[in-house]
């Protein structure tokens, strides 16, 4: 062998003849089953290949590959393994000159076939499979960086290589489950086809360029589909973890896009399959978020929300086609519910990895998809439409709650912008109790920035709140601006939420948490005063009971007020305020425990049916609170004013009617009140000319208005003072005369209780008695 090697190095032009001779000898010996000579020939070829790197090696390699192919075609496992080992040695050689005519198609096919070996002998089967994996690894190494070779990333090759590796990754052999002795353990681990396949797959994906990722991922998805591996989803999640950690980080979004497309393609598959894809997407997205996700963020959420809506439709109709017919696959509702929960979980887990600015965009995006009863987003009517609206609202609000959990933003103006807050609070007025609870929890998630939320999970009247160890910071300037803009809107929705008859214990706990967190996170002196007024108004709501609330709701409102005032009194640290609250609570403990949270918010609440006989000692008095807080620098005048929420058009639109009913009601009212009802003309047809005329007219009107304003300004700048005074005086007198006319029409003297009296000239004359002097019957309430 030494002489042969020396001869080949001295006369490299003879290398191809040497290779041809050895190839001929090996083929002949294989045919004659002289396997000892076969091993000698391959050993000689291997040593020559390792020693000679001259330019003429290409022809020798052709002979070498022909011999390897001959061994791989043999039915003898040992010859297949011998040929594979020689090929692996060749694959590790860096050639000096490129080859233009070499083909590896046969080797890809043969090695892939070996990866699926089903030999009867377990040990031989393991060796053959491992040889096949090593061979594929050698093909990849030899071709992946050589532009002159056949492109290994072509689908025809990837469709063989990737499933072969996944097949070995998937099947845990029986030999592996046996517990080897400690001395044999390292050797056994090296002989494990699954680990070798994983290393090969990682190497393959690590070498993939931007344009090749798609061809490498598609066979993975097809393999998981063909072998029904989405439903247990353990193997699928493992595969994509390997993929995500192996590829370059900047390529992560390509994998996410492939998964999203595959989810869309399987939108009519079983819910368990779709749930598996979503779980895999969740794992992959969390890993991808550490790299560069880029423009796929909203695309991902859009796809998930679309699948959520489709799942709701499937669950309602019971089929994928919207109508049940013969041969239609019946859908199991609990499986669709499982899929919906998987989608919501994925939305939350992915959103938690996003930076704040992207998370804010996602929150606005999800909120824009929530169907609300407004003029801009009409809701579906009918029984099925109402169910679809309700389920969609619940699922999207669940998703929003997942995204908002743990959301940290120092500026509440950016965390809760007006367009988002308006839409969110409008859902707080809906009849559905579950939806209202979701809205309250979402608000709590946004406002709680210091992790105090869990400390208010149960309502109680603690004598010392220092045990809660609350984290309290001074209200920032941005938060003050936010409360100036949105506080009244927030108070109004809290008040209206308290009035709902369908509230249960969870609603009152959420309302208490919301009030407490606003007091801690967003409160200055003005906000504290307004919150106290609000809670006192809630107490009046339970006392007067104009809404005819059930007994439990009234007791719950009393208890809620007691718990909150106990908290805020200790936060304000005004001794007289704390003393008054403490006295009322102690009085309730002795004589009216049904007005305290410890008796109301329990599994079996102890209530009282005599709530209409509540004495003043049981109530927190607004006059007393304004007196004690006014002496400590708070705005006593504002405290004396009872809180009265303003009702707006939002209530009419978002309350219990659909938008169709609301519009028809408005049209009906307008038609009844219109005096020219009979003279109503048909609507004018809108054409291009009509629109053009409207635009031109509006421009002309603007010009006239601008000119009028200019004249008025010029008049007040240049006219003499007497003329301006006379002009303003005339307008004032005109206004006064109009007001006098209005007062005369609207304010008429009330009828005299004593009837008419006779004047001096015998004429009957109406005698008017002032209202404050009139004697009303005892039963008259005003």
XYZ file of N, CA and C in Angstrom, residues 29-274:
738
model
N -15.249 -9.112 -7.322
C -15.220 -9.829 -6.050
C -16.575 -9.820 -5.353
N -17.308 -8.710 -5.524
C -18.660 -8.669 -4.931
C -19.530 -9.723 -5.577
N -19.438 -9.816 -6.903
C -20.234 -10.821 -7.608
C -19.873 -12.233 -7.220
N -18.597 -12.474 -6.864
C -18.159 -13.822 -6.505
C -18.201 -14.063 -4.987
N -18.740 -13.097 -4.247
C -18.900 -13.197 -2.792
C -17.561 -13.351 -2.079
N -16.536 -12.749 -2.636
C -15.205 -12.786 -2.006
C -15.056 -11.491 -1.201
N -15.686 -11.475 -0.056
C -15.845 -10.232 0.691
C -14.543 -9.768 1.339
N -13.599 -10.685 1.575
C -12.301 -10.260 2.100
C -11.560 -9.381 1.118
N -11.595 -9.755 -0.181
C -10.945 -8.930 -1.205
C -11.689 -7.596 -1.391
N -13.006 -7.646 -1.184
C -13.797 -6.395 -1.279
C -13.317 -5.412 -0.219
N -13.113 -5.882 0.985
C -12.653 -4.995 2.070
C -11.257 -4.461 1.766
N -10.406 -5.307 1.201
C -9.049 -4.846 0.862
C -9.104 -3.752 -0.202
N -9.941 -3.948 -1.217
C -10.043 -2.951 -2.292
C -10.560 -1.611 -1.757
N -11.571 -1.651 -0.883
C -12.109 -0.403 -0.333
C -11.099 0.282 0.579
N -10.340 -0.494 1.330
C -9.308 0.096 2.180
C -8.255 0.805 1.330
N -7.872 0.151 0.194
C -6.893 0.770 -0.714
C -7.446 2.061 -1.304
N -8.708 2.038 -1.713
C -9.324 3.250 -2.270
C -9.379 4.367 -1.232
N -9.761 4.020 -0.007
C -9.851 5.028 1.050
C -8.505 5.697 1.280
N -7.411 4.873 1.354
C -6.096 5.446 1.639
C -5.608 6.311 0.483
N -5.866 5.879 -0.741
C -5.475 6.707 -1.895
C -6.248 8.022 -1.908
N -7.529 7.942 -1.562
C -8.368 9.149 -1.560
C -7.899 10.147 -0.513
N -7.528 9.634 0.654
C -7.078 10.521 1.720
C -5.724 11.142 1.403
N -4.887 10.437 0.617
C -3.523 10.921 0.357
C -3.445 11.844 -0.846
N -4.267 11.627 -1.833
C -4.129 12.353 -3.113
C -5.176 13.450 -3.232
N -4.757 14.703 -3.349
C -5.669 15.844 -3.551
C -5.303 16.592 -4.820
N -4.790 15.894 -5.819
C -4.347 16.572 -7.048
C -5.543 16.909 -7.923
N -5.277 17.651 -9.000
C -6.361 18.108 -9.861
C -7.038 16.972 -10.606
N -6.287 15.875 -10.816
C -6.852 14.760 -11.580
C -7.627 13.782 -10.714
N -7.941 14.195 -9.469
C -8.646 13.276 -8.568
C -10.103 13.066 -8.978
N -10.642 13.973 -9.789
C -12.055 13.878 -10.157
C -12.382 12.548 -10.825
N -11.496 12.095 -11.770
C -11.763 10.827 -12.443
C -11.659 9.667 -11.463
N -10.751 9.755 -10.522
C -10.615 8.706 -9.514
C -11.862 8.663 -8.631
N -12.393 9.831 -8.306
C -13.605 9.892 -7.477
C -14.770 9.221 -8.176
N -14.825 9.335 -9.504
C -15.910 8.678 -10.219
C -15.857 7.182 -10.005
N -14.638 6.617 -10.086
C -14.487 5.176 -9.846
C -14.839 4.835 -8.396
N -14.429 5.716 -7.488
C -14.707 5.489 -6.068
C -16.210 5.480 -5.797
N -16.917 6.462 -6.333
C -18.362 6.540 -6.096
C -19.093 5.369 -6.741
N -18.585 4.887 -7.876
C -19.195 3.730 -8.528
C -19.070 2.501 -7.622
N -17.906 2.376 -6.961
C -17.705 1.247 -6.062
C -18.588 1.360 -4.810
N -18.688 2.571 -4.272
C -19.555 2.775 -3.107
C -21.003 2.447 -3.460
N -21.441 2.895 -4.636
C -22.806 2.603 -5.060
C -23.033 1.098 -5.189
N -22.009 0.381 -5.689
C -22.134 -1.070 -5.822
C -22.315 -1.722 -4.447
N -21.560 -1.236 -3.460
C -21.703 -1.786 -2.110
C -23.072 -1.477 -1.516
N -23.558 -0.259 -1.749
C -24.859 0.132 -1.187
C -26.002 -0.654 -1.819
N -25.817 -1.096 -3.084
C -26.856 -1.877 -3.750
C -26.908 -3.318 -3.245
N -25.864 -3.742 -2.570
C -25.815 -5.110 -2.088
C -26.865 -5.323 -1.000
N -27.286 -6.568 -0.873
C -28.252 -6.916 0.164
C -27.581 -7.209 1.489
N -26.266 -7.309 1.497
C -25.550 -7.610 2.721
C -25.428 -6.349 3.591
N -25.920 -6.377 4.799
C -25.820 -5.195 5.672
C -24.384 -4.738 5.896
N -23.458 -5.694 6.017
C -22.076 -5.307 6.281
C -21.477 -4.533 5.118
N -21.817 -4.936 3.878
C -21.313 -4.217 2.706
C -21.936 -2.818 2.632
N -23.216 -2.698 2.985
C -23.857 -1.379 2.995
C -23.174 -0.460 4.007
N -22.877 -1.005 5.169
C -22.227 -0.200 6.207
C -20.808 0.164 5.776
N -20.087 -0.810 5.096
C -18.734 -0.540 4.601
C -18.744 0.581 3.568
N -19.694 0.526 2.642
C -19.786 1.574 1.625
C -20.128 2.932 2.239
N -21.010 2.922 3.239
C -21.391 4.180 3.892
C -20.197 4.806 4.606
N -19.430 3.986 5.319
C -18.271 4.525 6.044
C -17.262 5.131 5.088
N -17.055 4.497 3.925
C -16.131 5.059 2.927
C -16.663 6.380 2.380
N -17.970 6.433 2.165
C -18.548 7.664 1.646
C -18.428 8.805 2.659
N -18.593 8.484 3.940
C -18.469 9.510 4.970
C -17.044 10.054 5.016
N -16.038 9.182 4.877
C -14.652 9.651 4.827
C -14.442 10.574 3.635
N -15.007 10.191 2.510
C -14.885 11.028 1.303
C -15.566 12.380 1.504
N -16.731 12.377 2.197
C -17.481 13.624 2.378
C -16.715 14.630 3.217
N -15.849 14.151 4.088
C -15.091 15.062 4.953
C -13.851 15.642 4.275
N -13.554 15.229 3.053
C -12.388 15.736 2.319
C -12.765 17.020 1.586
N -11.969 18.046 1.733
C -12.165 19.290 0.984
C -11.348 19.194 -0.298
N -12.053 19.158 -1.409
C -11.377 18.992 -2.703
C -10.824 20.328 -3.181
N -9.682 20.219 -3.909
C -9.047 21.434 -4.430
C -9.781 21.986 -5.637
N -10.320 21.114 -6.455
C -10.973 21.549 -7.700
C -12.428 21.125 -7.686
N -13.310 21.948 -8.244
C -14.725 21.589 -8.282
C -15.009 20.527 -9.337
N -16.145 19.879 -9.181
C -16.568 18.866 -10.145
C -17.863 19.324 -10.803
N -17.880 19.151 -12.148
C -19.026 19.655 -12.907
C -20.036 18.566 -13.259
N -19.654 17.332 -13.091
C -20.491 16.263 -13.638
C -20.848 15.204 -12.613
N -20.649 15.476 -11.335
C -20.904 14.480 -10.308
C -22.366 14.551 -9.867
N -22.960 13.413 -9.613
C -24.369 13.380 -9.192
C -24.503 12.552 -7.925
N -25.343 13.035 -7.026
C -25.554 12.346 -5.744
C -26.997 11.893 -5.577
N -27.774 11.917 -6.645
C -29.188 11.552 -6.531
C -29.357 10.131 -6.004
N -28.538 9.199 -6.549
C -28.646 7.812 -6.108
C -28.351 7.692 -4.616
N -27.348 8.413 -4.140
C -26.948 8.297 -2.733
C -28.019 8.849 -1.803
N -28.660 9.963 -2.207
C -29.750 10.506 -1.389
C -30.878 9.483 -1.259
N -31.247 8.871 -2.390
C -32.340 7.898 -2.370
C -31.967 6.670 -1.549
N -30.736 6.164 -1.758
C -30.332 4.931 -1.077
C -30.166 5.148 0.430
N -29.535 6.239 0.810
C -29.356 6.512 2.243
C -30.706 6.733 2.925
N -31.634 7.393 2.233
C -32.973 7.601 2.807
C -33.673 6.266 2.996
N -33.486 5.370 2.021
C -34.083 4.048 2.136
C -33.489 3.281 3.321
N -32.186 3.411 3.534
C -31.541 2.741 4.667
C -32.063 3.294 5.996
N -32.411 4.589 6.022
C -32.945 5.188 7.253
C -34.267 4.543 7.668
N -34.970 3.936 6.686
C -36.254 3.298 6.981
C -36.124 1.784 7.054
N -34.938 1.297 7.324
C -34.716 -0.148 7.339
C -35.643 -0.846 8.337
N -36.120 -2.022 7.921
C -36.998 -2.815 8.800
C -36.455 -4.233 8.940
N -35.150 -4.364 9.084
C -34.502 -5.670 9.220
C -35.026 -6.385 10.468
N -35.054 -7.707 10.381
C -35.610 -8.476 11.500
C -34.749 -8.375 12.744
N -33.458 -8.352 12.571
C -32.546 -8.255 13.699
C -32.473 -6.804 14.177
N -32.817 -6.565 15.433
C -32.882 -5.197 15.954
C -31.534 -4.502 15.889
N -30.470 -5.222 16.228
C -29.140 -4.604 16.243
C -28.695 -4.224 14.838
N -28.928 -5.139 13.859
C -28.553 -4.842 12.469
C -29.408 -3.696 11.926
N -30.689 -3.710 12.273
C -31.580 -2.622 11.820
C -31.083 -1.266 12.330
N -30.658 -1.238 13.589
C -30.139 0.014 14.162
C -28.888 0.471 13.421
N -27.981 -0.490 13.123
C -26.746 -0.118 12.430
C -27.022 0.408 11.028
N -27.953 -0.252 10.324
C -28.282 0.204 8.961
C -28.885 1.595 8.998
N -29.799 1.820 9.920
C -30.421 3.155 10.011
C -29.384 4.225 10.342
N -28.495 3.906 11.247
C -27.468 4.886 11.592
C -26.539 5.144 10.421
N -26.237 4.092 9.638
C -25.423 4.290 8.442
C -26.140 5.194 7.446
N -27.442 4.984 7.292
C -28.204 5.844 6.391
C -28.180 7.304 6.831
N -28.313 7.537 8.148
C -28.273 8.923 8.662
C -26.900 9.528 8.424
N -25.843 8.739 8.709
C -24.483 9.257 8.463
C -24.270 9.561 6.988
N -24.817 8.695 6.120
C -24.679 8.932 4.687
C -25.360 10.223 4.257
N -26.582 10.461 4.770
C -27.273 11.719 4.445
C -26.486 12.911 4.957
N -25.919 12.774 6.143
C -25.091 13.843 6.695
C -23.895 14.120 5.783
N -23.295 13.037 5.243
C -22.171 13.206 4.331
C -22.584 13.878 3.038
N -23.754 13.518 2.493
C -24.239 14.161 1.258
C -24.447 15.655 1.492
N -25.050 15.991 2.629
C -25.292 17.412 2.934
C -23.970 18.165 3.032
N -23.038 17.628 3.746
C -21.751 18.307 3.897
C -21.053 18.486 2.555
N -21.187 17.491 1.688
C -20.465 17.534 0.417
C -21.092 18.499 -0.574
N -22.374 18.695 -0.496
C -23.074 19.450 -1.543
C -23.582 20.814 -1.109
N -23.754 21.046 0.206
C -24.485 22.238 0.619
C -23.756 23.526 0.277
N -22.443 23.501 0.288
C -21.676 24.723 0.015
C -21.045 24.732 -1.374
N -21.340 23.729 -2.206
C -20.762 23.645 -3.545
C -21.821 24.054 -4.568
N -21.669 25.230 -5.133
C -22.680 25.743 -6.053
C -22.741 24.950 -7.350
N -21.645 24.211 -7.667
C -21.618 23.463 -8.922
C -22.331 22.127 -8.818
N -22.615 21.687 -7.577
C -23.300 20.417 -7.401
C -24.807 20.596 -7.598
N -25.479 19.476 -7.730
C -26.946 19.512 -7.758
C -27.439 20.095 -6.435
N -28.422 20.977 -6.520
C -28.884 21.690 -5.331
C -29.592 20.737 -4.373
N -28.972 20.520 -3.228
C -29.535 19.586 -2.252
C -30.831 20.111 -1.660
N -31.089 21.449 -1.797
C -32.282 22.059 -1.212
C -33.501 21.933 -2.117
N -33.324 21.329 -3.304
C -34.480 21.134 -4.178
C -35.500 20.239 -3.482
N -36.794 20.485 -3.740
C -37.826 19.664 -3.078
C -37.650 18.169 -3.294
N -37.142 17.754 -4.483
C -36.996 16.321 -4.748
C -36.022 15.662 -3.770
N -35.035 16.426 -3.278
C -34.093 15.883 -2.298
C -34.601 16.083 -0.874
N -35.122 17.263 -0.577
C -35.602 17.542 0.776
C -36.755 16.627 1.163
N -37.591 16.260 0.179
C -38.727 15.379 0.471
C -38.287 13.971 0.841
N -37.022 13.635 0.614
C -36.479 12.337 1.025
C -35.644 12.463 2.300
N -34.828 13.523 2.370
C -33.895 13.654 3.493
C -34.636 13.947 4.793
N -35.471 14.976 4.788
C -36.110 15.423 6.033
C -37.032 14.357 6.623
N -37.931 13.720 5.841
C -38.765 12.666 6.461
C -37.941 11.497 7.002
N -36.815 11.179 6.357
C -35.985 10.084 6.866
C -35.425 10.423 8.238
N -34.992 11.653 8.403
C -34.469 12.073 9.709
C -35.580 12.113 10.755
N -36.754 12.618 10.367
C -37.874 12.678 11.316
C -38.350 11.284 11.711
N -38.295 10.359 10.757
C -38.711 8.987 11.050
C -37.858 8.392 12.169
N -36.555 8.602 12.104
C -35.669 8.085 13.139
C -35.777 8.890 14.428
N -36.087 10.176 14.292
C -36.282 11.004 15.480
C -37.545 10.601 16.221
N -38.509 10.119 15.457
C -39.821 9.806 16.016
C -39.848 8.447 16.707
N -39.207 7.441 16.096
C -39.304 6.084 16.613
C -38.231 5.831 17.653
N -38.660 5.656 18.872
C -37.747 5.306 19.954
C -37.655 3.782 19.977
N -36.475 3.294 19.689
C -36.317 1.856 19.562
C -36.420 1.172 20.928
N -36.755 -0.091 20.876
C -36.893 -0.861 22.113
C -35.569 -0.955 22.863
N -34.463 -1.000 22.096
C -33.162 -1.116 22.746
C -32.855 0.098 23.603
N -33.397 1.231 23.197
C -33.123 2.456 23.956
C -33.867 2.462 25.278
N -35.021 1.790 25.322
C -35.815 1.800 26.550
C -35.211 0.900 27.622
N -34.344 -0.043 27.215
C -33.684 -0.878 28.216
C -32.675 -0.047 28.986
N -32.573 -0.306 30.251
C -31.650 0.473 31.064
C -30.269 -0.163 30.995
N -29.319 0.427 30.265
C -27.991 -0.151 30.152
C -27.210 0.053 31.443
N -26.166 -0.762 31.585
C -25.297 -0.604 32.752
C -24.533 0.699 32.640
N -24.050 1.255 33.743
C -23.346 2.539 33.696
C -22.138 2.529 32.764
N -21.440 1.384 32.654
C -20.270 1.341 31.793
C -20.655 1.346 30.325
N -21.840 0.800 30.020
C -22.284 0.724 28.631
C -23.064 1.956 28.191
N -23.428 2.783 29.110
C -24.309 3.913 28.783
C -23.731 4.843 27.718
N -22.484 5.328 27.821
C -21.959 6.222 26.777
C -21.964 5.576 25.405
N -21.599 4.264 25.364
C -21.571 3.586 24.075
C -22.972 3.473 23.500
N -23.936 3.193 24.362
C -25.315 3.083 23.903
C -25.821 4.413 23.355
N -25.472 5.508 24.025
C -25.923 6.824 23.573
C -25.378 7.123 22.182
N -24.149 6.698 21.920
C -23.580 6.946 20.596
C -24.297 6.132 19.529
N -24.859 5.000 19.908
C -25.521 4.127 18.943
C -26.998 4.471 18.782
N -27.435 5.586 19.307
C -28.847 5.961 19.289
C -29.181 6.665 17.979
N -30.022 6.062 17.108
C -30.355 6.718 15.829
C -31.082 8.052 16.017
N -31.906 8.153 17.083
C -32.671 9.387 17.284
C -31.751 10.570 17.530
N -30.742 10.391 18.372
C -29.822 11.498 18.648
C -28.996 11.848 17.428
N -28.584 10.821 16.679
C -27.821 11.079 15.460
C -28.671 11.815 14.429
N -29.942 11.430 14.309
C -30.852 12.109 13.384
C -31.066 13.554 13.803
N -31.165 13.783 15.115
C -31.336 15.158 15.587
C -30.122 16.019 15.257
N -28.921 15.471 15.455
C -27.711 16.236 15.118
C -27.649 16.537 13.634
N -28.017 15.555 12.837
C -27.996 15.757 11.387
C -29.017 16.814 10.963
N -30.219 16.751 11.562
C -31.259 17.736 11.236
C -30.824 19.141 11.647
N -30.216 19.261 12.811
C -29.723 20.574 13.249
C -28.656 21.112 12.300
N -27.760 20.214 11.857
C -26.716 20.651 10.935
C -27.309 21.086 9.603
N -28.283 20.328 9.121
C -28.936 20.662 7.858
C -29.602 22.032 7.933
N -30.388 22.276 9.010
C -31.104 23.553 9.138
C -30.149 24.701 9.410
N -29.078 24.428 10.130
C -28.103 25.483 10.400
C -27.406 25.975 9.145
N -27.324 25.116 8.108
C -26.682 25.514 6.855
C -27.663 26.154 5.880
N -28.957 26.188 6.231
C -29.975 26.688 5.295
C -29.883 28.197 5.143
N -29.920 28.648 3.898
C -29.945 30.083 3.609
C -31.391 30.572 3.581
N -31.557 31.892 3.380
C -32.883 32.506 3.433
C -33.853 31.846 2.464
N -33.385 31.591 1.247
C -34.298 31.062 0.232
C -34.570 29.586 0.352
N -33.871 28.880 1.244
C -34.015 27.428 1.341
C -34.857 26.973 2.525
N -35.196 27.905 3.424
C -35.939 27.530 4.634
C -37.277 26.886 4.272
N -37.960 27.451 3.310
C -39.298 26.957 2.954
C -39.243 25.502 2.519
N -38.241 25.142 1.668
C -38.137 23.767 1.181
C -37.781 22.793 2.297
N -37.107 23.291 3.338
C -36.745 22.419 4.462
C -37.901 22.231 5.439
N -38.777 23.242 5.571
C -39.879 23.177 6.549
C -41.091 22.442 5.983
N -41.344 22.600 4.699
C -42.540 21.996 4.103
C -42.592 20.475 4.296
N -41.481 19.724 4.076
C -41.543 18.277 4.330
C -41.846 17.933 5.791
N -41.426 18.787 6.730
C -41.749 18.545 8.143
C -43.259 18.605 8.347
N -43.893 19.620 7.788
C -45.350 19.770 7.934
C -46.086 18.607 7.286
N -45.621 18.197 6.100
C -46.271 17.083 5.400
C -46.110 15.786 6.194
N -44.925 15.582 6.752
C -44.678 14.367 7.555
C -45.606 14.326 8.773
N -45.747 15.464 9.449
C -46.624 15.514 10.622
C -48.076 15.287 10.234
N -48.479 15.775 9.044
C -49.843 15.533 8.554
C -50.061 14.059 8.238
N -49.120 13.478 7.476
C -49.303 12.103 6.992
C -49.330 11.087 8.126
N -48.587 11.354 9.189
C -48.498 10.393 10.289
C -49.360 10.794 11.487
N -50.248 11.784 11.300
C -51.182 12.224 12.357
C -50.446 12.534 13.658
N -49.416 13.357 13.546
C -48.586 13.663 14.706
C -48.915 15.018 15.329
N -49.990 15.680 14.846
C -50.390 16.959 15.452
C -51.192 16.735 16.730
N -51.914 15.617 16.783
C -52.860 15.442 17.882
C -52.167 15.183 19.213
N -51.189 14.236 19.312
C -50.457 14.191 20.588
C -49.605 15.443 20.794
N -49.180 16.043 19.693
C -48.459 17.330 19.603
C -47.135 17.378 20.370
N -46.762 16.295 21.073
C -45.480 16.292 21.788
C -44.337 16.246 20.799
N -44.438 15.319 19.826
C -43.368 15.199 18.840
C -43.303 16.435 17.950
N -44.467 16.984 17.567
C -44.480 18.167 16.706
C -43.817 19.353 17.400
N -44.122 19.528 18.684
C -43.493 20.628 19.435
C -41.987 20.422 19.517
N -41.564 19.164 19.731
C -40.123 18.885 19.811
C -39.440 19.200 18.481
N -40.074 18.786 17.371
C -39.492 19.049 16.051
C -39.273 20.538 15.824
N -40.280 21.334 16.137
C -40.155 22.760 15.835
C -39.273 23.481 16.839
N -39.109 22.935 18.012
C -38.094 23.505 18.902
C -36.706 23.289 18.315
N -36.469 22.072 17.774
C -35.189 21.800 17.107
C -34.986 22.761 15.939
N -36.059 22.961 15.167
C -35.955 23.840 13.994
C -35.649 25.275 14.413
N -36.397 25.788 15.388
C -36.258 27.190 15.764
C -34.894 27.480 16.380
N -34.357 26.518 17.115
C -33.052 26.745 17.741
C -31.895 26.462 16.787
N -32.171 25.829 15.627
C -31.107 25.477 14.691
C -30.922 26.522 13.596
N -32.014 27.101 13.123
C -31.904 28.072 12.034
C -31.336 29.385 12.550
N -30.940 30.230 11.619
C -30.438 31.548 12.001
C -31.611 32.407 12.494
N -31.392 33.217 13.552
C -32.511 33.970 14.158
C -33.263 34.854 13.174
N -32.563 35.411 12.198
C -33.255 36.313 11.266
C -34.197 35.571 10.319
N -34.152 34.229 10.336
C -35.039 33.441 9.481
C -36.259 32.930 10.236
N -36.390 33.305 11.510
C -37.479 32.761 12.335
C -38.850 33.081 11.763
N -38.995 34.297 11.255
C -40.330 34.692 10.786
C -40.772 33.859 9.585
N -39.812 33.280 8.833
C -40.196 32.415 7.718
C -40.874 31.145 8.216
N -40.364 30.603 9.320
C -40.988 29.412 9.899
C -42.382 29.750 10.423
N -42.509 30.905 11.070
C -43.825 31.334 11.581
C -44.815 31.466 10.428
N -44.372 32.058 9.321
C -45.258 32.215 8.169
C -45.683 30.862 7.610
N -44.740 29.903 7.576
C -45.081 28.565 7.092
C -46.148 27.924 7.978
N -45.997 28.075 9.292
C -46.982 27.502 10.219
C -48.341 28.177 10.081
N -48.338 29.502 9.905
C -49.605 30.223 9.728
C -50.309 29.770 8.457
N -49.546 29.635 7.379
C -50.135 29.167 6.122
C -50.682 27.748 6.277
N -49.962 26.929 7.008
C -50.412 25.551 7.210
C -51.684 25.518 8.062
N -51.781 26.415 9.031
C -52.999 26.502 9.839
C -54.185 26.907 8.982
N -53.979 27.869 8.099
C -55.052 28.260 7.178
C -55.442 27.110 6.266
N -54.435 26.366 5.786
C -54.719 25.245 4.888
C -55.501 24.151 5.596
N -55.353 24.045 6.913
C -56.050 23.013 7.692
C -57.253 23.574 8.434
N -57.811 24.681 7.942
C -58.914 25.327 8.663
C -60.160 24.442 8.735
N -60.256 23.425 7.868
C -61.398 22.501 7.918
C -61.001 21.145 8.496
N -59.790 21.053 9.041
C -59.375 19.806 9.669
C -60.007 19.691 11.057
N -59.795 18.542 11.668
C -60.357 18.320 13.012
C -59.792 19.334 13.998
N -60.572 19.648 15.014
C -60.156 20.657 16.002
C -58.876 20.244 16.712
N -58.693 18.924 16.921
C -57.480 18.468 17.606
C -56.240 18.733 16.763
N -56.373 18.585 15.442
C -55.243 18.863 14.547
C -54.912 20.351 14.578
N -55.957 21.182 14.462
C -55.714 22.637 14.488
C -55.142 23.074 15.830
